[in-house]
Amino acid sequence: MAGVAGRVALVTGAGSADGIGFACARVLKAAGAKVAISSTTDRIFQRLDEFGPDNSFAATADLSVTADAERLVRDTEAALGPIDILVNNAGMVQVGVDVEGQRLAEISDADWAYGMDINLTSAFRLTRAVLPGMCARRYGRIVQMSSVTGPLVGIATSSTYAAAKAGLLGMTRALALDAGPKGVTVNCVGPGWIETGSSSEDEIIAGRYTPVGRPGRPEEVAHAVLFLAAEEASYVTGQLIVVDGGNTVQEHKVAL
């Protein structure tokens, strides 16, 4: 199996040591990819130190800024070669920015715009930046980190996040139609309750009420990303792969 060996992958939102983004980067690198990682802060270079310098690259970028997104693509390709795989994982939260959940009638224009920017428009900017090269080379794998929240279920006070993640799936499906004839596949992964460093105690408890009986691990999401990023996933596009321990198929939420 060719998998991702020798391919160049860019993973955003990989600054947290125990987050989904860095788990994706580790799994891709272990499978033989050349991996670039980014985050908004300098902690991304700590992650690079854990990787080692061989076939790796790290950069800071604020993906709410178009020039930063475009620079990240240029610098990655200068360091490692043309980008074959893009994992748009950045979103949900930014270091140093705390946005509380709000009911829709209480959301300001600024908070709505911010939530859309970091969860949806940032992915649009980076996808737009890599797409011409992928189409010209007639090969690409774009994996968007959506969620079960929005596409499948809802959480009170999470209207902005849910709308953005549902929008990410809609963008993915439309782009799959545009890019499919050019050899580029575009898919989403929808995590459920995944235990990371930013998980609240309520989220950890919710994970215990899934059919599997525990929250998921970042690596379990990363292996779904690895599948979609592989050469062998060439006939899978426009799809949402849910990684939630069966939670969304469970109507009665009780401990089993």
Tab-separated table of N, CA and C in Angstrom, residues 79-236:
chain	number	residue	atom	x	y	z
A	79	ALA	N	10.178	24.354	2.074
A	79	ALA	CA	10.900	23.474	2.997
A	79	ALA	C	10.792	22.002	2.630
A	80	LEU	N	9.601	21.577	2.194
A	80	LEU	CA	9.351	20.141	2.032
A	80	LEU	C	8.957	19.720	0.620
A	81	GLY	N	8.475	20.667	-0.194
A	81	GLY	CA	7.993	20.326	-1.524
A	81	GLY	C	6.509	20.606	-1.641
A	82	PRO	N	5.940	20.395	-2.836
A	82	PRO	CA	4.522	20.679	-3.063
A	82	PRO	C	3.614	19.920	-2.094
A	83	ILE	N	2.593	20.603	-1.601
A	83	ILE	CA	1.684	20.014	-0.617
A	83	ILE	C	0.724	19.046	-1.298
A	84	ASP	N	0.736	17.795	-0.844
A	84	ASP	CA	-0.177	16.763	-1.342
A	84	ASP	C	-1.393	16.598	-0.455
A	85	ILE	N	-1.218	16.849	0.854
A	85	ILE	CA	-2.248	16.577	1.855
A	85	ILE	C	-2.414	17.816	2.720
A	86	LEU	N	-3.637	18.281	2.863
A	86	LEU	CA	-3.943	19.384	3.772
A	86	LEU	C	-4.934	18.894	4.811
A	87	VAL	N	-4.592	19.047	6.082
A	87	VAL	CA	-5.506	18.732	7.176
A	87	VAL	C	-5.859	20.045	7.866
A	88	ASN	N	-7.061	20.543	7.588
A	88	ASN	CA	-7.528	21.796	8.179
A	88	ASN	C	-8.110	21.508	9.554
A	89	ASN	N	-7.234	21.458	10.541
A	89	ASN	CA	-7.667	21.144	11.905
A	89	ASN	C	-7.853	22.387	12.769
A	90	ALA	N	-7.228	23.504	12.397
A	90	ALA	CA	-7.291	24.706	13.230
A	90	ALA	C	-8.731	25.166	13.406
A	91	GLY	N	-9.048	25.638	14.606
A	91	GLY	CA	-10.390	26.131	14.874
A	91	GLY	C	-10.800	25.892	16.302
A	92	MET	N	-12.036	26.139	16.612
A	92	MET	CA	-12.668	25.974	17.913
A	92	MET	C	-12.171	27.003	18.912
A	93	VAL	N	-10.861	26.980	19.239
A	93	VAL	CA	-10.322	27.967	20.178
A	93	VAL	C	-8.985	28.452	19.662
A	94	GLN	N	-8.607	29.654	20.085
A	94	GLN	CA	-7.278	30.196	19.857
A	94	GLN	C	-6.651	30.481	21.204
A	95	VAL	N	-5.359	30.214	21.310
A	95	VAL	CA	-4.656	30.499	22.558
A	95	VAL	C	-4.754	31.992	22.872
A	96	GLY	N	-5.142	32.299	24.106
A	96	GLY	CA	-5.232	33.683	24.540
A	96	GLY	C	-6.561	34.352	24.262
A	97	VAL	N	-7.480	33.626	23.628
A	97	VAL	CA	-8.802	34.177	23.328
A	97	VAL	C	-9.846	33.285	23.984
A	98	ASP	N	-10.678	33.853	24.839
A	98	ASP	CA	-11.691	33.094	25.572
A	98	ASP	C	-13.073	33.606	25.169
A	99	VAL	N	-13.833	32.758	24.461
A	99	VAL	CA	-15.180	33.121	24.040
A	99	VAL	C	-16.166	32.179	24.716
A	100	GLU	N	-17.032	32.721	25.550
A	100	GLU	CA	-18.012	31.908	26.258
A	100	GLU	C	-19.145	31.494	25.318
A	101	GLY	N	-19.769	30.347	25.627
A	101	GLY	CA	-20.951	29.944	24.890
A	101	GLY	C	-22.082	30.941	25.127
A	102	GLN	N	-22.847	31.197	24.075
A	102	GLN	CA	-23.933	32.172	24.172
A	102	GLN	C	-25.161	31.659	23.430
A	103	ARG	N	-26.327	32.001	23.950
A	103	ARG	CA	-27.545	31.730	23.201
A	103	ARG	C	-27.609	32.675	22.013
A	104	LEU	N	-28.262	32.237	20.951
A	104	LEU	CA	-28.157	32.945	19.687
A	104	LEU	C	-28.544	34.411	19.789
A	105	ALA	N	-29.612	34.722	20.532
A	105	ALA	CA	-30.069	36.108	20.628
A	105	ALA	C	-29.068	37.002	21.336
A	106	GLU	N	-28.096	36.402	22.037
A	106	GLU	CA	-27.103	37.170	22.774
A	106	GLU	C	-25.793	37.346	22.005
A	107	ILE	N	-25.655	36.700	20.858
A	107	ILE	CA	-24.392	36.717	20.123
A	107	ILE	C	-24.237	38.055	19.391
A	108	SER	N	-23.121	38.707	19.610
A	108	SER	CA	-22.852	39.960	18.907
A	108	SER	C	-22.364	39.663	17.496
A	109	ASP	N	-22.430	40.673	16.644
A	109	ASP	CA	-21.895	40.527	15.294
A	109	ASP	C	-20.418	40.163	15.330
A	110	ALA	N	-19.694	40.770	16.260
A	110	ALA	CA	-18.256	40.520	16.344
A	110	ALA	C	-17.959	39.083	16.764
A	111	ASP	N	-18.704	38.561	17.743
A	111	ASP	CA	-18.475	37.183	18.185
A	111	ASP	C	-18.855	36.188	17.099
A	112	TRP	N	-19.954	36.459	16.392
A	112	TRP	CA	-20.361	35.583	15.284
A	112	TRP	C	-19.275	35.565	14.207
A	113	ALA	N	-18.800	36.747	13.830
A	113	ALA	CA	-17.786	36.844	12.783
A	113	ALA	C	-16.497	36.146	13.203
A	114	TYR	N	-16.127	36.297	14.479
A	114	TYR	CA	-14.911	35.648	14.969
A	114	TYR	C	-15.041	34.126	14.915
A	115	GLY	N	-16.170	33.599	15.393
A	115	GLY	CA	-16.379	32.156	15.380
A	115	GLY	C	-16.360	31.586	13.975
A	116	MET	N	-16.988	32.288	13.038
A	116	MET	CA	-16.979	31.837	11.646
A	116	MET	C	-15.564	31.896	11.067
A	117	ASP	N	-14.832	32.929	11.437
A	117	ASP	CA	-13.501	33.108	10.879
A	117	ASP	C	-12.568	31.979	11.287
A	118	ILE	N	-12.526	31.651	12.587
A	118	ILE	CA	-11.549	30.644	13.023
A	118	ILE	C	-11.982	29.221	12.697
A	119	ASN	N	-13.291	28.980	12.562
A	119	ASN	CA	-13.769	27.616	12.339
A	119	ASN	C	-14.095	27.287	10.888
A	120	LEU	N	-14.384	28.292	10.078
A	120	LEU	CA	-14.798	28.044	8.701
A	120	LEU	C	-13.948	28.822	7.699
A	121	THR	N	-13.863	30.129	7.856
A	121	THR	CA	-13.171	30.932	6.853
A	121	THR	C	-11.674	30.640	6.835
A	122	SER	N	-11.092	30.315	7.975
A	122	SER	CA	-9.668	29.958	8.000
A	122	SER	C	-9.407	28.736	7.127
A	123	ALA	N	-10.293	27.745	7.187
A	123	ALA	CA	-10.153	26.553	6.343
A	123	ALA	C	-10.331	26.911	4.874
A	124	PHE	N	-11.266	27.816	4.586
A	124	PHE	CA	-11.451	28.282	3.209
A	124	PHE	C	-10.174	28.923	2.679
A	125	ARG	N	-9.550	29.802	3.493
A	125	ARG	CA	-8.349	30.499	3.034
A	125	ARG	C	-7.231	29.523	2.685
A	126	LEU	N	-6.995	28.561	3.555
A	126	LEU	CA	-5.885	27.646	3.328
A	126	LEU	C	-6.204	26.677	2.187
A	127	THR	N	-7.446	26.213	2.120
A	127	THR	CA	-7.843	25.346	1.010
A	127	THR	C	-7.669	26.066	-0.315
A	128	ARG	N	-8.102	27.307	-0.372
A	128	ARG	CA	-7.953	28.097	-1.598
A	128	ARG	C	-6.483	28.233	-1.989
A	129	ALA	N	-5.610	28.350	-0.987
A	129	ALA	CA	-4.187	28.548	-1.273
A	129	ALA	C	-3.518	27.294	-1.833
A	130	VAL	N	-3.930	26.105	-1.386
A	130	VAL	CA	-3.278	24.870	-1.863
A	130	VAL	C	-3.931	24.312	-3.119
A	131	LEU	N	-5.158	24.685	-3.382
A	131	LEU	CA	-5.941	24.021	-4.425
A	131	LEU	C	-5.357	24.168	-5.830
A	132	PRO	N	-4.903	25.359	-6.256
A	132	PRO	CA	-4.372	25.452	-7.617
A	132	PRO	C	-3.216	24.484	-7.883
A	133	GLY	N	-2.308	24.362	-6.917
A	133	GLY	CA	-1.181	23.449	-7.090
A	133	GLY	C	-1.627	22.002	-7.149
A	134	MET	N	-2.549	21.620	-6.264
A	134	MET	CA	-3.052	20.248	-6.292
A	134	MET	C	-3.715	19.931	-7.625
A	135	CYS	N	-4.540	20.843	-8.100
A	135	CYS	CA	-5.250	20.610	-9.369
A	135	CYS	C	-4.272	20.537	-10.541
A	136	ALA	N	-3.246	21.381	-10.521
A	136	ALA	CA	-2.257	21.360	-11.600
A	136	ALA	C	-1.498	20.041	-11.627
A	137	ARG	N	-1.220	19.490	-10.443
A	137	ARG	CA	-0.502	18.210	-10.353
A	137	ARG	C	-1.450	17.017	-10.438
A	138	ARG	N	-2.746	17.307	-10.420
A	138	ARG	CA	-3.806	16.297	-10.500
A	138	ARG	C	-3.701	15.278	-9.366
A	139	TYR	N	-3.386	15.793	-8.181
A	139	TYR	CA	-3.376	14.943	-6.978
A	139	TYR	C	-3.524	15.819	-5.743
A	140	GLY	N	-4.381	15.395	-4.846
A	140	GLY	CA	-4.505	16.091	-3.572
A	140	GLY	C	-5.476	15.403	-2.651
A	141	ARG	N	-5.228	15.557	-1.362
A	141	ARG	CA	-6.135	15.052	-0.324
A	141	ARG	C	-6.366	16.204	0.661
A	142	ILE	N	-7.599	16.655	0.748
A	142	ILE	CA	-7.958	17.707	1.696
A	142	ILE	C	-8.898	17.106	2.731
A	143	VAL	N	-8.518	17.216	3.992
A	143	VAL	CA	-9.323	16.671	5.086
A	143	VAL	C	-9.669	17.825	6.025
A	144	GLN	N	-10.968	18.062	6.177
A	144	GLN	CA	-11.452	19.147	7.026
A	144	GLN	C	-11.893	18.570	8.372
A	145	MET	N	-11.497	19.209	9.459
A	145	MET	CA	-11.926	18.750	10.780
A	145	MET	C	-13.245	19.425	11.121
A	146	SER	N	-14.339	18.741	10.829
A	146	SER	CA	-15.667	19.237	11.172
A	146	SER	C	-15.987	18.776	12.593
A	147	SER	N	-17.190	18.302	12.826
A	147	SER	CA	-17.616	17.871	14.153
A	147	SER	C	-18.949	17.159	13.989
A	148	VAL	N	-19.364	16.418	14.996
A	148	VAL	CA	-20.755	15.957	14.997
A	148	VAL	C	-21.681	17.121	15.327
A	149	THR	N	-21.150	18.127	16.056
A	149	THR	CA	-21.947	19.300	16.416
A	149	THR	C	-22.115	20.197	15.192
A	150	GLY	N	-23.339	20.342	14.756
A	150	GLY	CA	-23.624	21.097	13.543
A	150	GLY	C	-24.131	20.195	12.453
A	151	PRO	N	-23.292	19.325	11.882
A	151	PRO	CA	-23.774	18.417	10.846
A	151	PRO	C	-24.791	17.395	11.334
A	152	LEU	N	-24.687	16.944	12.595
A	152	LEU	CA	-25.546	15.848	13.063
A	152	LEU	C	-26.333	16.172	14.318
A	153	VAL	N	-25.743	16.874	15.260
A	153	VAL	CA	-26.399	17.160	16.535
A	153	VAL	C	-26.137	18.611	16.921
A	154	GLY	N	-26.753	19.050	18.000
A	154	GLY	CA	-26.553	20.408	18.478
A	154	GLY	C	-26.293	20.442	19.963
A	155	ILE	N	-25.689	21.532	20.419
A	155	ILE	CA	-25.448	21.781	21.836
A	155	ILE	C	-25.925	23.198	22.130
A	156	ALA	N	-26.681	23.364	23.192
A	156	ALA	CA	-27.148	24.697	23.573
A	156	ALA	C	-25.961	25.642	23.753
A	157	THR	N	-26.131	26.870	23.361
A	157	THR	CA	-25.139	27.956	23.437
A	157	THR	C	-23.962	27.753	22.480
A	158	SER	N	-24.113	26.884	21.485
A	158	SER	CA	-23.024	26.640	20.527
A	158	SER	C	-23.457	26.920	19.092
A	159	SER	N	-24.346	27.890	18.910
A	159	SER	CA	-24.894	28.154	17.574
A	159	SER	C	-23.814	28.529	16.568
A	160	THR	N	-22.883	29.383	16.960
A	160	THR	CA	-21.853	29.834	16.030
A	160	THR	C	-20.968	28.671	15.604
A	161	TYR	N	-20.501	27.912	16.587
A	161	TYR	CA	-19.640	26.763	16.302
A	161	TYR	C	-20.373	25.742	15.433
A	162	ALA	N	-21.627	25.442	15.778
A	162	ALA	CA	-22.395	24.456	15.016
A	162	ALA	C	-22.613	24.910	13.579
A	163	ALA	N	-22.927	26.182	13.404
A	163	ALA	CA	-23.141	26.698	12.054
A	163	ALA	C	-21.862	26.637	11.230
A	164	ALA	N	-20.739	26.956	11.858
A	164	ALA	CA	-19.469	26.924	11.144
A	164	ALA	C	-19.087	25.509	10.742
A	165	LYS	N	-19.267	24.553	11.653
A	165	LYS	CA	-18.889	23.174	11.353
A	165	LYS	C	-19.822	22.544	10.320
A	166	ALA	N	-21.104	22.912	10.348
A	166	ALA	CA	-22.011	22.463	9.297
A	166	ALA	C	-21.636	23.109	7.967
A	167	GLY	N	-21.240	24.378	8.018
A	167	GLY	CA	-20.788	25.060	6.815
A	167	GLY	C	-19.546	24.424	6.223
A	168	LEU	N	-18.664	23.927	7.076
A	168	LEU	CA	-17.456	23.260	6.614
A	168	LEU	C	-17.804	22.008	5.820
A	169	LEU	N	-18.809	21.269	6.283
A	169	LEU	CA	-19.250	20.087	5.547
A	169	LEU	C	-19.871	20.480	4.203
A	170	GLY	N	-20.673	21.551	4.201
A	170	GLY	CA	-21.259	22.012	2.944
A	170	GLY	C	-20.198	22.443	1.950
A	171	MET	N	-19.191	23.177	2.422
A	171	MET	CA	-18.087	23.588	1.558
A	171	MET	C	-17.344	22.377	1.014
A	172	THR	N	-17.147	21.387	1.866
A	172	THR	CA	-16.447	20.173	1.466
A	172	THR	C	-17.173	19.465	0.336
A	173	ARG	N	-18.479	19.331	0.451
A	173	ARG	CA	-19.237	18.608	-0.564
A	173	ARG	C	-19.232	19.345	-1.896
A	174	ALA	N	-19.374	20.671	-1.843
A	174	ALA	CA	-19.332	21.445	-3.079
A	174	ALA	C	-17.960	21.362	-3.732
A	175	LEU	N	-16.906	21.472	-2.922
A	175	LEU	CA	-15.553	21.416	-3.462
A	175	LEU	C	-15.232	20.025	-4.014
A	176	ALA	N	-15.777	18.979	-3.386
A	176	ALA	CA	-15.549	17.631	-3.903
A	176	ALA	C	-16.028	17.518	-5.350
A	177	LEU	N	-17.123	18.187	-5.676
A	177	LEU	CA	-17.630	18.172	-7.050
A	177	LEU	C	-16.711	18.958	-7.979
A	178	ASP	N	-16.221	20.097	-7.494
A	178	ASP	CA	-15.338	20.927	-8.310
A	178	ASP	C	-13.992	20.251	-8.559
A	179	ALA	N	-13.433	19.655	-7.512
A	179	ALA	CA	-12.047	19.192	-7.564
A	179	ALA	C	-11.900	17.728	-7.953
A	180	GLY	N	-12.978	16.955	-7.873
A	180	GLY	CA	-12.892	15.536	-8.192
A	180	GLY	C	-12.291	15.236	-9.555
A	181	PRO	N	-12.712	15.934	-10.606
A	181	PRO	CA	-12.135	15.664	-11.926
A	181	PRO	C	-10.654	15.994	-12.031
A	182	LYS	N	-10.128	16.734	-11.066
A	182	LYS	CA	-8.703	17.112	-11.075
A	182	LYS	C	-7.853	16.196	-10.201
A	183	GLY	N	-8.435	15.111	-9.683
A	183	GLY	CA	-7.668	14.174	-8.872
A	183	GLY	C	-7.544	14.565	-7.415
A	184	VAL	N	-8.382	15.496	-6.963
A	184	VAL	CA	-8.328	15.976	-5.579
A	184	VAL	C	-9.576	15.521	-4.841
A	185	THR	N	-9.398	14.822	-3.736
A	185	THR	CA	-10.530	14.430	-2.897
A	185	THR	C	-10.630	15.372	-1.708
A	186	VAL	N	-11.863	15.578	-1.238
A	186	VAL	CA	-12.129	16.500	-0.136
A	186	VAL	C	-13.132	15.832	0.796
A	187	ASN	N	-12.756	15.656	2.047
A	187	ASN	CA	-13.606	14.969	3.009
A	187	ASN	C	-13.539	15.634	4.376
A	188	CYS	N	-14.503	15.287	5.225
A	188	CYS	CA	-14.554	15.767	6.608
A	188	CYS	C	-14.438	14.605	7.580
A	189	VAL	N	-13.853	14.882	8.719
A	189	VAL	CA	-13.916	13.995	9.875
A	189	VAL	C	-14.735	14.714	10.942
A	190	GLY	N	-15.659	13.985	11.573
A	190	GLY	CA	-16.526	14.559	12.595
A	190	GLY	C	-16.281	13.917	13.943
A	191	PRO	N	-15.392	14.482	14.759
A	191	PRO	CA	-15.174	13.917	16.097
A	191	PRO	C	-16.366	14.170	17.017
A	192	GLY	N	-16.546	13.248	17.959
A	192	GLY	CA	-17.502	13.445	19.037
A	192	GLY	C	-16.761	13.865	20.293
A	193	TRP	N	-17.035	13.166	21.411
A	193	TRP	CA	-16.375	13.514	22.677
A	193	TRP	C	-14.965	12.941	22.693
A	194	ILE	N	-13.988	13.788	22.414
A	194	ILE	CA	-12.579	13.387	22.378
A	194	ILE	C	-11.854	14.062	23.530
A	195	GLU	N	-11.119	13.287	24.296
A	195	GLU	CA	-10.425	13.829	25.465
A	195	GLU	C	-9.091	14.439	25.051
A	196	THR	N	-9.007	15.763	25.162
A	196	THR	CA	-7.776	16.498	24.897
A	196	THR	C	-7.465	17.390	26.105
A	197	GLY	N	-6.385	18.125	26.010
A	197	GLY	CA	-6.011	19.004	27.109
A	197	GLY	C	-7.013	20.107	27.363
A	198	SER	N	-7.835	20.429	26.364
A	198	SER	CA	-8.818	21.502	26.528
A	198	SER	C	-10.216	20.983	26.893
A	199	SER	N	-10.355	19.677	27.078
A	199	SER	CA	-11.665	19.108	27.412
A	199	SER	C	-12.096	19.505	28.816
A	200	SER	N	-13.378	19.865	28.957
A	200	SER	CA	-13.924	20.154	30.283
A	200	SER	C	-14.327	18.845	30.963
A	201	GLU	N	-14.555	18.926	32.267
A	201	GLU	CA	-14.991	17.734	32.995
A	201	GLU	C	-16.333	17.251	32.478
A	202	ASP	N	-17.234	18.171	32.126
A	202	ASP	CA	-18.530	17.771	31.569
A	202	ASP	C	-18.361	16.989	30.279
A	203	GLU	N	-17.398	17.377	29.453
A	203	GLU	CA	-17.162	16.672	28.196
A	203	GLU	C	-16.597	15.269	28.437
A	204	ILE	N	-15.744	15.149	29.435
A	204	ILE	CA	-15.199	13.839	29.782
A	204	ILE	C	-16.320	12.925	30.282
A	205	ILE	N	-17.192	13.476	31.116
A	205	ILE	CA	-18.322	12.687	31.618
A	205	ILE	C	-19.231	12.270	30.471
A	206	ALA	N	-19.504	13.192	29.550
A	206	ALA	CA	-20.362	12.864	28.407
A	206	ALA	C	-19.781	11.703	27.609
A	207	GLY	N	-18.455	11.664	27.490
A	207	GLY	CA	-17.827	10.567	26.766
A	207	GLY	C	-18.065	9.214	27.394
A	208	ARG	N	-18.263	9.198	28.694
A	208	ARG	CA	-18.488	7.928	29.392
A	208	ARG	C	-19.877	7.359	29.107
A	209	TYR	N	-20.752	8.178	28.545
A	209	TYR	CA	-22.108	7.728	28.237
A	209	TYR	C	-22.277	7.348	26.766
A	210	THR	N	-21.186	7.243	26.036
A	210	THR	CA	-21.250	6.729	24.672
A	210	THR	C	-21.344	5.198	24.723
A	211	PRO	N	-21.757	4.558	23.628
A	211	PRO	CA	-21.770	3.096	23.617
A	211	PRO	C	-20.418	2.464	23.935
A	212	VAL	N	-19.329	3.128	23.567
A	212	VAL	CA	-18.000	2.594	23.864
A	212	VAL	C	-17.655	2.757	25.342
A	213	GLY	N	-18.309	3.720	26.018
A	213	GLY	CA	-18.151	3.870	27.452
A	213	GLY	C	-16.994	4.738	27.895
A	214	ARG	N	-16.447	5.526	26.985
A	214	ARG	CA	-15.330	6.406	27.327
A	214	ARG	C	-15.234	7.483	26.259
A	215	PRO	N	-14.572	8.603	26.581
A	215	PRO	CA	-14.276	9.567	25.518
A	215	PRO	C	-13.232	8.998	24.563
A	216	GLY	N	-13.197	9.530	23.356
A	216	GLY	CA	-12.220	9.075	22.388
A	216	GLY	C	-10.846	9.659	22.643
A	217	ARG	N	-9.865	9.107	21.957
A	217	ARG	CA	-8.492	9.593	22.030
A	217	ARG	C	-8.148	10.329	20.736
A	218	PRO	N	-7.315	11.354	20.803
A	218	PRO	CA	-6.939	12.068	19.586
A	218	PRO	C	-6.403	11.154	18.485
A	219	GLU	N	-5.663	10.121	18.864
A	219	GLU	CA	-5.103	9.208	17.866
A	219	GLU	C	-6.200	8.467	17.107
A	220	GLU	N	-7.346	8.260	17.749
A	220	GLU	CA	-8.433	7.561	17.068
A	220	GLU	C	-9.043	8.434	15.968
A	221	VAL	N	-9.034	9.735	16.179
A	221	VAL	CA	-9.438	10.655	15.110
A	221	VAL	C	-8.357	10.695	14.036
A	222	ALA	N	-7.110	10.705	14.468
A	222	ALA	CA	-5.996	10.820	13.528
A	222	ALA	C	-5.954	9.663	12.543
A	223	HIS	N	-6.320	8.481	12.967
A	223	HIS	CA	-6.275	7.343	12.044
A	223	HIS	C	-7.379	7.421	10.988
A	224	ALA	N	-8.489	8.063	11.310
A	224	ALA	CA	-9.496	8.331	10.277
A	224	ALA	C	-8.955	9.330	9.262
A	225	VAL	N	-8.239	10.337	9.756
A	225	VAL	CA	-7.599	11.303	8.863
A	225	VAL	C	-6.576	10.614	7.973
A	226	LEU	N	-5.784	9.716	8.550
A	226	LEU	CA	-4.773	8.986	7.781
A	226	LEU	C	-5.411	8.219	6.629
A	227	PHE	N	-6.528	7.563	6.882
A	227	PHE	CA	-7.215	6.835	5.812
A	227	PHE	C	-7.612	7.766	4.677
A	228	LEU	N	-8.240	8.885	5.016
A	228	LEU	CA	-8.708	9.810	3.986
A	228	LEU	C	-7.547	10.469	3.249
A	229	ALA	N	-6.381	10.581	3.909
A	229	ALA	CA	-5.204	11.194	3.300
A	229	ALA	C	-4.433	10.233	2.403
A	230	ALA	N	-4.735	8.955	2.467
A	230	ALA	CA	-3.962	7.951	1.751
A	230	ALA	C	-4.303	7.906	0.265
A	231	GLU	N	-3.345	7.454	-0.524
A	231	GLU	CA	-3.594	7.282	-1.950
A	231	GLU	C	-4.754	6.317	-2.190
A	232	GLU	N	-4.878	5.316	-1.321
A	232	GLU	CA	-5.900	4.292	-1.521
A	232	GLU	C	-7.322	4.804	-1.317
A	233	ALA	N	-7.490	5.989	-0.727
A	233	ALA	CA	-8.825	6.562	-0.518
A	233	ALA	C	-9.266	7.397	-1.720
A	234	SER	N	-8.790	7.034	-2.891
A	234	SER	CA	-9.008	7.840	-4.094
A	234	SER	C	-10.465	7.879	-4.550
A	235	TYR	N	-11.303	6.950	-4.080
A	235	TYR	CA	-12.713	6.918	-4.502
A	235	TYR	C	-13.644	7.354	-3.377
A	236	VAL	N	-13.083	8.012	-2.362
A	236	VAL	CA	-13.873	8.539	-1.245
A	236	VAL	C	-13.757	10.058	-1.284
